[in-house]
Coordinates of C-alpha atoms in Angstrom, one line a residue:
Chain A
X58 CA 0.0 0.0 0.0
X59 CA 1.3 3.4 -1.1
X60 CA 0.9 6.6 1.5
X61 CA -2.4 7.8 1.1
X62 CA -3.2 11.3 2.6
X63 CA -5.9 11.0 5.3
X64 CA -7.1 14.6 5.2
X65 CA -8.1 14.8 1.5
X66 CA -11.8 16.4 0.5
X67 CA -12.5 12.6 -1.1
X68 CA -12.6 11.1 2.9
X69 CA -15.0 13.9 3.7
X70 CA -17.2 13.2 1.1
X71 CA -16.5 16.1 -1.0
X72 CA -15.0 15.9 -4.5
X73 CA -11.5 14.8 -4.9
X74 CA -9.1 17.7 -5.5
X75 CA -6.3 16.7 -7.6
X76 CA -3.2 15.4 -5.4
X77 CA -0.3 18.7 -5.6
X78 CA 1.8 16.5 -7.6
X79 CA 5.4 18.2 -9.4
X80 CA 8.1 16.6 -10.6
X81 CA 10.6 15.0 -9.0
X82 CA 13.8 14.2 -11.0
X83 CA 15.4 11.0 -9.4
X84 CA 18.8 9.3 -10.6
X85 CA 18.3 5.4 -9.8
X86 CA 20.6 2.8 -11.2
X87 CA 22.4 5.5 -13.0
X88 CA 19.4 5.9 -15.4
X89 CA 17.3 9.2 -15.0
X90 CA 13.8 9.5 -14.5
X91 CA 11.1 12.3 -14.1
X92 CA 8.2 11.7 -12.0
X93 CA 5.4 13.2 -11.1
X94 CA 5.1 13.0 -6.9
X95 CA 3.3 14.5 -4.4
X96 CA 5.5 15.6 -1.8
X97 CA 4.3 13.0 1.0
X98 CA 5.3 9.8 -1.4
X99 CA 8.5 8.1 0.1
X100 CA 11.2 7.3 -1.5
X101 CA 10.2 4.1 -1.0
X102 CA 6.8 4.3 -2.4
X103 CA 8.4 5.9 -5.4
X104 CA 10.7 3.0 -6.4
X105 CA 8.2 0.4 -5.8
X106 CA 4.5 2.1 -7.0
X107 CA 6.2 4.8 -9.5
X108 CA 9.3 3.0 -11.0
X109 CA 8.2 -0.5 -10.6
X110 CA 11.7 -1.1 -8.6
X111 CA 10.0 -3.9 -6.3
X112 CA 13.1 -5.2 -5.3
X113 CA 13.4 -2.7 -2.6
X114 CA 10.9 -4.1 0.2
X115 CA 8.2 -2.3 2.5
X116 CA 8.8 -3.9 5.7
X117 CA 7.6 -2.2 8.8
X118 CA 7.7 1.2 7.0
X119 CA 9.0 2.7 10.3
X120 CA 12.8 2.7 10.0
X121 CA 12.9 -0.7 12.5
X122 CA 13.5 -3.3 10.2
X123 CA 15.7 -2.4 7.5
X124 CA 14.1 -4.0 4.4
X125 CA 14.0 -0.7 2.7
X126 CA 17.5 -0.1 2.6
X127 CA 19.2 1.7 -0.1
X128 CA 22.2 3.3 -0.8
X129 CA 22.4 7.2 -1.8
X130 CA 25.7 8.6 -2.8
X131 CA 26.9 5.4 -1.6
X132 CA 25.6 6.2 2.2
X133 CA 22.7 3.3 3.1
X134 CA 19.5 4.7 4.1
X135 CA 16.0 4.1 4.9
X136 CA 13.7 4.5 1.7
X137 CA 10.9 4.2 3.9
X138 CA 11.7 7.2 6.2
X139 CA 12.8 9.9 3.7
X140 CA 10.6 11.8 1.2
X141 CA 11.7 11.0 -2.4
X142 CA 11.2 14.8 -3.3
X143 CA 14.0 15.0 -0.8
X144 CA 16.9 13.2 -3.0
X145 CA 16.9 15.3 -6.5
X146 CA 20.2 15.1 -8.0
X147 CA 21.3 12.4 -6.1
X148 CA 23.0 8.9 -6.9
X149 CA 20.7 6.2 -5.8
X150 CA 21.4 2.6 -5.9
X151 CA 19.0 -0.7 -5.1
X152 CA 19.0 -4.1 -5.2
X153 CA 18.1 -3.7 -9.3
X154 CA 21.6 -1.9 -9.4
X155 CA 23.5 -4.6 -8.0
X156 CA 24.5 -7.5 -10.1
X157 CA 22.0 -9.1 -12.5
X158 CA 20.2 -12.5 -12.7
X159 CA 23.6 -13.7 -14.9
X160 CA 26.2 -11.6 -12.9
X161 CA 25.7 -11.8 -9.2
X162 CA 27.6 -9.5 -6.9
X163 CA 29.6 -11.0 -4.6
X164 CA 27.6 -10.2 -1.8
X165 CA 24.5 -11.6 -3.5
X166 CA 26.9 -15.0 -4.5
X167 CA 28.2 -14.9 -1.0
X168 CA 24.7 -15.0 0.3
X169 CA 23.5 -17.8 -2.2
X170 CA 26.8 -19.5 -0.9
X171 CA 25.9 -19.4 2.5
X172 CA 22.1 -20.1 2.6
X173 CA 21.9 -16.7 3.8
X174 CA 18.3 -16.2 4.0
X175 CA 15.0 -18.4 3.7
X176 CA 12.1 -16.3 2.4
X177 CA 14.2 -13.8 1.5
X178 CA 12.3 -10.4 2.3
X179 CA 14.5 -8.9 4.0
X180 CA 17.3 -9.9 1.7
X181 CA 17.1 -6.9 -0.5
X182 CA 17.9 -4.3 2.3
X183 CA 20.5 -6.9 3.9
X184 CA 22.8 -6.7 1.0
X185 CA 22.1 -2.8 0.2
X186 CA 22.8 -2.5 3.8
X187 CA 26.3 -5.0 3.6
X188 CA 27.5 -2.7 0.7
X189 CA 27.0 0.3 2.8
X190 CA 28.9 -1.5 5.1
X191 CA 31.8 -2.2 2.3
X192 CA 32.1 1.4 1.4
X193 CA 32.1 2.7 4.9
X194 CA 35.4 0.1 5.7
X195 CA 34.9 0.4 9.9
X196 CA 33.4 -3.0 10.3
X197 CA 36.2 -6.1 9.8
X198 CA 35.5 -8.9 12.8
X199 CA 32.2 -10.8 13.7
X200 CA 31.3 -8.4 16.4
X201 CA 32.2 -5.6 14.3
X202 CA 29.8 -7.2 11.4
X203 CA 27.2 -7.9 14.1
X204 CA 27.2 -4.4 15.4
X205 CA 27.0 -2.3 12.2
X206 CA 24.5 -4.9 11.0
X207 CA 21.9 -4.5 13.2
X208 CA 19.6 -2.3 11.3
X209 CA 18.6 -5.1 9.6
X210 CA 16.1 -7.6 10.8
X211 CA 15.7 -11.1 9.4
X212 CA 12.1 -12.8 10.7
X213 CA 13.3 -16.3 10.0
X214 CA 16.5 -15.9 12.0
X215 CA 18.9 -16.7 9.2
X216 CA 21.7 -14.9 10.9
X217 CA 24.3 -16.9 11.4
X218 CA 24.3 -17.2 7.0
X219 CA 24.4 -13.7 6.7
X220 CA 26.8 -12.9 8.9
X221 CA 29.6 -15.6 7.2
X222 CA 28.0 -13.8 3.7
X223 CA 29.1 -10.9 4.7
X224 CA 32.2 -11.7 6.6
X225 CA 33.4 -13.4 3.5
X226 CA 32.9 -10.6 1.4
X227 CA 34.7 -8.2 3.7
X228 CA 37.6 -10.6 4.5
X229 CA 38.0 -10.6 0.2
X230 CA 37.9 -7.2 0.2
X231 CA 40.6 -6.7 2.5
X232 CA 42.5 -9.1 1.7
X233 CA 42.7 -7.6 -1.9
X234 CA 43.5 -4.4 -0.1
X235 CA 46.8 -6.0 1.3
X236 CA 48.2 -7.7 -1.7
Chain B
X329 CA 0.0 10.8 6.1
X330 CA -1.9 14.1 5.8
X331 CA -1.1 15.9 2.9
X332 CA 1.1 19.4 3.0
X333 CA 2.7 20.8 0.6
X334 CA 6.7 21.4 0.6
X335 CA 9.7 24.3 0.1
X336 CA 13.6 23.3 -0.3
X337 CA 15.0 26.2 2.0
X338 CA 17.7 27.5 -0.1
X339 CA 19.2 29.5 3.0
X340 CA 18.1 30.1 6.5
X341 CA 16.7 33.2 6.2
X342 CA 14.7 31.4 3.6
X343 CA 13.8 28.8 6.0
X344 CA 12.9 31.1 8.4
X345 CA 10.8 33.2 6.3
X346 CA 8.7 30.4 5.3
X347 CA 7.9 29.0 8.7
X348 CA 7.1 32.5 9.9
X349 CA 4.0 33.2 11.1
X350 CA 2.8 29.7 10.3
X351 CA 2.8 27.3 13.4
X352 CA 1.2 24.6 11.1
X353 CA 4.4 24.5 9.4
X354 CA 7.1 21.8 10.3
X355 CA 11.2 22.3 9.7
X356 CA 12.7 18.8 8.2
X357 CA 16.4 17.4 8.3
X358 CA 16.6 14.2 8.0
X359 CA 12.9 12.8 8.8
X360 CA 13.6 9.9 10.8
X361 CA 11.6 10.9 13.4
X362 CA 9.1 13.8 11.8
X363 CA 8.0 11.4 9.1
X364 CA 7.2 8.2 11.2
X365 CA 5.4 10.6 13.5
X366 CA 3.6 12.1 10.6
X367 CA 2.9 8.3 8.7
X368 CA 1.3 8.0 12.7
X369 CA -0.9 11.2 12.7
X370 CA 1.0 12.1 15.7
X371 CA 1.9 14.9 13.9
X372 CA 0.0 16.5 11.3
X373 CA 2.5 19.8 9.7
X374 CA 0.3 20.9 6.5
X375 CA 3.8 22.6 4.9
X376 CA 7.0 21.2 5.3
X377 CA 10.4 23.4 5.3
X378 CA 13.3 21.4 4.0
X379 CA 16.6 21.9 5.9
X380 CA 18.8 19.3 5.4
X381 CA 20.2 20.7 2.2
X382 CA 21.1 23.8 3.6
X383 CA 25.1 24.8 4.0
X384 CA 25.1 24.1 8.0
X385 CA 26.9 20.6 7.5
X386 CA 30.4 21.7 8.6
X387 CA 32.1 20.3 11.0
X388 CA 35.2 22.9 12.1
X389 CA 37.4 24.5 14.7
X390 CA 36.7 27.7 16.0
X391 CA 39.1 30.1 17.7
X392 CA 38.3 29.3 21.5
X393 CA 39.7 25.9 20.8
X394 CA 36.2 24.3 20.9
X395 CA 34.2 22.9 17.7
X396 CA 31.5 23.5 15.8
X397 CA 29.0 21.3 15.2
X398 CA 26.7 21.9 12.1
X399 CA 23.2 21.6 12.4
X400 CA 22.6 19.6 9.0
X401 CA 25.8 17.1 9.5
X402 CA 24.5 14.2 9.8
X403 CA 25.0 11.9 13.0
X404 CA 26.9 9.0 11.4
X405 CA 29.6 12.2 9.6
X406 CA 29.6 14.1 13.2
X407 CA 30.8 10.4 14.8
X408 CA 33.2 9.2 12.8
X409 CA 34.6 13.1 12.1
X410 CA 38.6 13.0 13.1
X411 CA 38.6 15.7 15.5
X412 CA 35.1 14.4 17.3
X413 CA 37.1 10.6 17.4
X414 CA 40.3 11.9 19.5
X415 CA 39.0 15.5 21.4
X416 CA 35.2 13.8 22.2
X417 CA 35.3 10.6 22.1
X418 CA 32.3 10.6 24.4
X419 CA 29.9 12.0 22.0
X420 CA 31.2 9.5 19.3
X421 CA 30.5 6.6 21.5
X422 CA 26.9 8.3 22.5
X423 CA 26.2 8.7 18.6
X424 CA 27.1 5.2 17.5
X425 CA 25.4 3.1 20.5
X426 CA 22.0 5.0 19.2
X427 CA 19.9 4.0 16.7
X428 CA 21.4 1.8 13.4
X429 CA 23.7 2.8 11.1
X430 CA 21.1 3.6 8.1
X431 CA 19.2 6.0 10.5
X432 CA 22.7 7.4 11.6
X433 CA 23.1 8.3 7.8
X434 CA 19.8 10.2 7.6
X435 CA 19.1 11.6 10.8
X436 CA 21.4 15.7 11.3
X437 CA 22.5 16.8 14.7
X438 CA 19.9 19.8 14.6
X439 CA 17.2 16.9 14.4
X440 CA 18.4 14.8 16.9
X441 CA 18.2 17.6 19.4
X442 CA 14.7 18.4 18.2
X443 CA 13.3 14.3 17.9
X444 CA 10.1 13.6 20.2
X445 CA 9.7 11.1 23.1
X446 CA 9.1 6.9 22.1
X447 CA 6.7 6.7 24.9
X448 CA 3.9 4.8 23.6
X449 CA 1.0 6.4 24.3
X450 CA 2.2 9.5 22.7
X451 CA 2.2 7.0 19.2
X452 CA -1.0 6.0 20.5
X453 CA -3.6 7.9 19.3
X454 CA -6.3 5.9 20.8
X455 CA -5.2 7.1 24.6
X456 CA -4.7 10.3 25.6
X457 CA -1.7 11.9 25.9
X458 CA -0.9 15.6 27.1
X459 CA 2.7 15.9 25.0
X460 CA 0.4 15.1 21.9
X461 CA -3.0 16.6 23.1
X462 CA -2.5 19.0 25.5
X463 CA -5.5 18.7 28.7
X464 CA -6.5 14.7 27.8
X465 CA -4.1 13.4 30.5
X466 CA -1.4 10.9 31.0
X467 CA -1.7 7.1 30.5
X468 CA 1.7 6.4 30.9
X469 CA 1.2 7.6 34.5
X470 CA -1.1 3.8 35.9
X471 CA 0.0 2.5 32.7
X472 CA 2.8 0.8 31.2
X473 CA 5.8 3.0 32.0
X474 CA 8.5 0.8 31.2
X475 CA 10.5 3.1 29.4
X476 CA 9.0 6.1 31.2
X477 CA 11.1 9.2 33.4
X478 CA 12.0 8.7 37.5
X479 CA 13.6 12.0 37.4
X480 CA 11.4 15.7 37.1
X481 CA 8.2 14.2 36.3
X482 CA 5.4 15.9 36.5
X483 CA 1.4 15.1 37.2
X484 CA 1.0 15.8 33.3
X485 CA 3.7 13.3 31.8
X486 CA 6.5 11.2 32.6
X487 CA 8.2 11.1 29.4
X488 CA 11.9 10.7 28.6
X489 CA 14.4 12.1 25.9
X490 CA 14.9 9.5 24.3
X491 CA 18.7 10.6 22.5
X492 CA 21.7 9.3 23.4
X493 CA 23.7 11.8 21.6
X494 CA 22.2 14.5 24.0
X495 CA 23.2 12.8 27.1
X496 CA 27.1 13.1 26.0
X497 CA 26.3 16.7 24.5
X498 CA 24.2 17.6 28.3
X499 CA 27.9 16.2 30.2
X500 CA 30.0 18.3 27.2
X501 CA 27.9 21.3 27.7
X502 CA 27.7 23.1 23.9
X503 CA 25.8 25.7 23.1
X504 CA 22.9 25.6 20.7
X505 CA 23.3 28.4 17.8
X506 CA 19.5 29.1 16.8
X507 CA 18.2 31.2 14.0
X508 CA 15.2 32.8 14.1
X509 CA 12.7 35.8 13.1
X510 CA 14.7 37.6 16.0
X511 CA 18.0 36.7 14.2
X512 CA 20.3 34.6 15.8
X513 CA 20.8 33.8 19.4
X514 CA 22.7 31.1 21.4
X515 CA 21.3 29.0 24.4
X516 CA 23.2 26.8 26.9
X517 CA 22.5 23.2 26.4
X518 CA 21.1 22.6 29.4
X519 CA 18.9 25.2 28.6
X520 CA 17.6 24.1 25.3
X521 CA 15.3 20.7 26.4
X522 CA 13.1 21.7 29.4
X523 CA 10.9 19.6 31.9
X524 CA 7.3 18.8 31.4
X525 CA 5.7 20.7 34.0
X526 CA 2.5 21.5 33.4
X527 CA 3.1 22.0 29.2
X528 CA 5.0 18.7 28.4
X529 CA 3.9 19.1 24.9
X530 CA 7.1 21.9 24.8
X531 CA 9.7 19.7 24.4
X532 CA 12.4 22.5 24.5
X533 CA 12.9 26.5 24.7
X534 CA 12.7 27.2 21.3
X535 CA 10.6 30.0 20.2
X536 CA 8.5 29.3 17.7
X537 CA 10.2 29.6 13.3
X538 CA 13.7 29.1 15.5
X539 CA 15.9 27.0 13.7
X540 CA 18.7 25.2 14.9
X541 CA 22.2 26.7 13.3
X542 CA 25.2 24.9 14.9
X543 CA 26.3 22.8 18.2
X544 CA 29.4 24.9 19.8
X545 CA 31.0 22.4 21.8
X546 CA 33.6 24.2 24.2
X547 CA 37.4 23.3 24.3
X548 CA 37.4 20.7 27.2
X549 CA 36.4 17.3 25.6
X550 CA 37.5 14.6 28.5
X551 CA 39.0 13.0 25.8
X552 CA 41.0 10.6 28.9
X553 CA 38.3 9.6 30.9
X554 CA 35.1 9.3 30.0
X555 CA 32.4 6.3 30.1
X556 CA 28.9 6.3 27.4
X557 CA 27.1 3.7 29.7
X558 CA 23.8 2.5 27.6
X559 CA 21.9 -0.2 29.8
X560 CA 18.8 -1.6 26.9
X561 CA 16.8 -4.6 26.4
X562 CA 19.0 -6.0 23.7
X563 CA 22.4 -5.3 23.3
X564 CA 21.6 -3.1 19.4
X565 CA 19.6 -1.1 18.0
X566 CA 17.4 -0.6 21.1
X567 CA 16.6 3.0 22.9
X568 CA 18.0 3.2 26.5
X569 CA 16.4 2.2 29.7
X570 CA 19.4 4.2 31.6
X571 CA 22.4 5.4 30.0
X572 CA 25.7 7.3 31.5
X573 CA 28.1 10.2 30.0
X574 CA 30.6 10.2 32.7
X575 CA 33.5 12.6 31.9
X576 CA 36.5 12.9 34.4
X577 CA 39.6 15.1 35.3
X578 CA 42.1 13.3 37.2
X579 CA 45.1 14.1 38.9
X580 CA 46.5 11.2 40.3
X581 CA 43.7 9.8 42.2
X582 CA 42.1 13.2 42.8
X583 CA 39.1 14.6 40.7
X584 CA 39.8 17.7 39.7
X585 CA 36.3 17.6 36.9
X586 CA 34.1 16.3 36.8
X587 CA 30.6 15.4 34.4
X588 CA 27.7 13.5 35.0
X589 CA 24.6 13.1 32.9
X590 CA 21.9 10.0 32.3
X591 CA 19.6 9.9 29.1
X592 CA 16.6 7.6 30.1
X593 CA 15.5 8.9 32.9
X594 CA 14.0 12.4 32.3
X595 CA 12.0 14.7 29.9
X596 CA 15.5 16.1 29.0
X597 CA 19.2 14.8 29.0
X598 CA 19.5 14.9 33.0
X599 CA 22.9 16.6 34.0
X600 CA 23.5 16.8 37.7
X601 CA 25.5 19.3 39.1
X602 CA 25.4 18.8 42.4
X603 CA 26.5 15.3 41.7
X604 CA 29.5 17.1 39.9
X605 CA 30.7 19.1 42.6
X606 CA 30.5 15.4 45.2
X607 CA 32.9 14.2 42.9
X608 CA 35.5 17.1 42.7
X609 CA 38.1 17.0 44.4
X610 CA 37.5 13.5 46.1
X611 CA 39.3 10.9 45.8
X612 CA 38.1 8.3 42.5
X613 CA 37.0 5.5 44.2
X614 CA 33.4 3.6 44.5
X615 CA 32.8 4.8 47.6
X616 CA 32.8 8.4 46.4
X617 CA 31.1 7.6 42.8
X618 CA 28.5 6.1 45.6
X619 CA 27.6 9.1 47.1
X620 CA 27.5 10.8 43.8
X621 CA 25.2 8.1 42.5
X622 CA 23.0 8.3 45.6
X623 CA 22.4 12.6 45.3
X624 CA 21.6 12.1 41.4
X625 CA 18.7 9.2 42.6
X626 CA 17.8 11.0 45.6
X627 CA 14.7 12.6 44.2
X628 CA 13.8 9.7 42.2
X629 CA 10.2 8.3 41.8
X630 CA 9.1 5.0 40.2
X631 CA 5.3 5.0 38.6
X632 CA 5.0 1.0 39.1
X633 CA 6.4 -0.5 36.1
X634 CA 9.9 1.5 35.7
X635 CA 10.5 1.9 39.7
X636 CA 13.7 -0.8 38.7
X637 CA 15.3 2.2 36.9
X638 CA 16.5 3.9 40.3
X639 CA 18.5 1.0 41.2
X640 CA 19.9 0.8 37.7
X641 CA 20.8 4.2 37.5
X642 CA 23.0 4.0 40.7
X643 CA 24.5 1.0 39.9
X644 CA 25.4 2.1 36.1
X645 CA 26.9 5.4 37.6
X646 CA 29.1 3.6 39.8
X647 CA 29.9 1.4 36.1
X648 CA 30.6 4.1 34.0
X649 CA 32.8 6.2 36.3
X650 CA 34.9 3.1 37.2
X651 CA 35.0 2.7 33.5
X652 CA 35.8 6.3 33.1
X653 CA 38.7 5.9 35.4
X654 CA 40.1 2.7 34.1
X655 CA 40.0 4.7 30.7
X656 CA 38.7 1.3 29.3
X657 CA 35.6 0.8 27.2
X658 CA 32.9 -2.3 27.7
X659 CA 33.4 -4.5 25.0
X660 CA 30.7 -3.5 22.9
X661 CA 32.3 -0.1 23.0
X662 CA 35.3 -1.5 21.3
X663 CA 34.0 -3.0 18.2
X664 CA 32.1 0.2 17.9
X665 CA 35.1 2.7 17.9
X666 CA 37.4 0.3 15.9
X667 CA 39.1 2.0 12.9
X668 CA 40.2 0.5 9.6

């Protein structure tokens, strides 16, 4: 379900005045697209109603769970907590912009690899939210992964597979940094 | 969500001017609170002033040897800043055991100053509330209180604060740089959150179209001996039951300064200064971080479900200024502050 204003003149029985829509210019995947928003829609409702971008996935729509995640400028946020009229002229990347069906990315293989998830829902927003981790470069043991991991919830406890996923990935990563 | 309609403040004057004279009008940073309250009807702005883009995101020296602290930086860039790392590490510990690093990311410093109490009956629109309807009452007060204040409560709420970031800030003692049709103006941070009383639904001593500028954080960052102390139902992503900033000057074995403040427990960041001045001068050992402990409590009063707080806030006073002394961080501190 999109965000649906709750004070319109259609609840009150009146004729519906047309939403104050404008358009929002939004850089996703490195392609460019114009939309026309009103300013309540999320970024989160725009990538999954607007652009059809339904890998990105509306958990608890509260900033709690972390199935939303994406990255902007290559910072991870929470689609679902950020208005999408907000992020003009910025760089935004989802799960769509990582890999494809043929070329995983290696978080996505590493996750495969390590049964990293059962029903998956949450999956989306874990690896947007491992790459975040990736780019920042503070998080290098378990405890570490654990810690700035924890935005992320996974309902069917699958854990322990994403934290070797992403402790694989980040052990690669570094070890390519030393040789 | 209602609807509202929405300006990208292209300075602060401009921010200011559109806000003026318009108290159904809302400032936004970084949303993480403002639009889960809105997607909640808790709160209903019908124009929304964008902020976040504005040029307040710097992070610099100033001449006094203190720093400034933009209003717009966000929390994760103010943590992980070099000069916040090694001259307060206290607030960087504060920042990072709040919240998870995505929010960190969105939410500014301005904002998390200005974000509203997670007591549940102020989400609950189906009870009354006087922070969200001012006159319907208090269910927290009888009710579930868990999470609720044991310090300056009033008969009209028992809400906390629920930052950690402030609780470091109310022991580090900045001042708040605010903006406004007035022009600008600067208040202590003590000053800036304020207790219910009989008008909890002012969170803080801002007048109304004042916009937060900067955090001036004075020279003195107790960057030797200082404690963040968060005590929460799971050890992540979870908003504090009791937390400590302890900050100390030592010479020897002799407190020379000394800071105390606990998030948690209060309608504001609650900084005693009374409890200060047992420490100074004393010798650092329980005993005396005991008596401390006992003066901040001494007023304390549990509404049935939270009364374990008092206890816990002694006991984690004691904890973080032994911690502070020992210049040693709890293990979950350490992973936090690890670098590359």
């Amino acid at each position: 379900m999109t965000q649906q204003p709750t004070n319109s003149a259609a609840r009150a029985g009146g004729v519906a005045a047309p939403p104050p829509t404008g358009p929002v210019r939004l850089t996703i995947n490195g392609q460019q697209h114009t939309l026309q928003l009103a300013p309540w829609t999320t970024l989160l409702d725009a990538l999954r109603e607007y652009l059809h971008l339904t890998g990105t996935k509306k958990g608890c729509d509260h900033g709690q769970c972390g199935a939303c995640t994406v990255l902007v400028d290559g910072k991870r946020i929470n689609s679902c907590l950020t208005l999408a009229v907000m992020h003009e002229d910025e760089d935004i990347t989802t799960i769509e912009g990582l890999g494809t069906p043929e070329t995983l990315h290696p978080l996505q293989q590493a996750f495969v690899d390590h049964d990293a998830f059962q029903c998956g829902y949450c999956t989306p927003g874990q690896i947007c939210s491992a790459q975040g981790l990736l780019n920042e470069g503070r998080a290098h043991t378990e405890a570490e992964i654990r810690e700035h991991m924890s935005g992320n919830v996974c309902r069917c406890g699958a854990y322990v597979g994403i934290l070797n996923a992403v402790k694989e990935v980040v052990d690669r990563k570094s070890s390519e940094h030393r040789s | 969500m209602n609807s509202f309609t929405y300006h990208r403040a292209t300075a602060v004057a401009d921010a200011v001017r559109e806000q003026s004279g318009r108290p159904d009008a809302a400032y936004i940073g970084g949303g993480t609170n403002l639009i889960d309250l809105m997607k909640e009807n808790v709160a209903r702005p019908t124009h929304l002033v964008s902020v976040g883009k504005l040029p307040l995101s710097d992070i610099e020296n100033l001449p006094d040897g203190g720093l400034r602290l933009g209003a717009t930086a966000t929390n994760a860039d103010t943590a992980w800043h070099e000069e916040v790392k090694s001259r307060y590490p206290l607030l960087n510990q504060a920042i990072l055991a709040g919240a998870s690093p995505q929010l960190r990311n969105m939410a500014t410093n301005g904002g998390n100053l200005m974000q509203r109490t997670r007591c549940y009956y102020f989400y609950d629109l189906a009870t009354p509330c006087n922070k969200r309807e001012p006159g319907s009452g208090c269910s927290a007060i009888g009710g579930y209180n868990r999470v609720c204040g044991i310090l300056g409560t009033s008969d009209s709420c028992i809400a906390t604060h629920p930052s950690d970031m402030c609780v470091a800030l109310a022991a580090l003692a900045p001042t708040v740089r605010v903006s406004g049709p007035n022009g600008e103006r600067s208040i202590a941070f003590d000053d800036f959150h304020r207790l219910p009383g009989n008008q909890p639904e002012k969170d803080n001593t801002l007048e109304p179209g004042e916009l937060i500028v900067s955090l001036d954080l004075p020279a003195k960052g107790f960057e030797k001996n200082f404690s963040y102390l968060k005590l929460r139902d799971r050890s992540s992503y979870a908003f504090a039951l009791v937390s400590v900033a302890a900050a100390l000057e030592l010479d020897g074995n002799t407190i020379r300064d000394a800071r105390l403040a606990l998030g948690g427990v209060a309608h504001k960041p609650w900084r005693d200064q009374e409890a200060e001045n047992l420490l100074k001068g004393q010798p650092a050992t329980v005993e005396t971080f005991a008596r401390a402990a006992a003066k901040v409590l001494e007023n304390a009063q549990g509404h049935g479900s939270n009364d374990f707080k008092i206890e816990l806030a002694k006991r984690a006073i004691v904890r973080a200024l032994k911690q502070a002394v020992e210049g040693s961080q709890t293990a979950s501190d350490v992973f936090l502050n690890s670098n590359p």
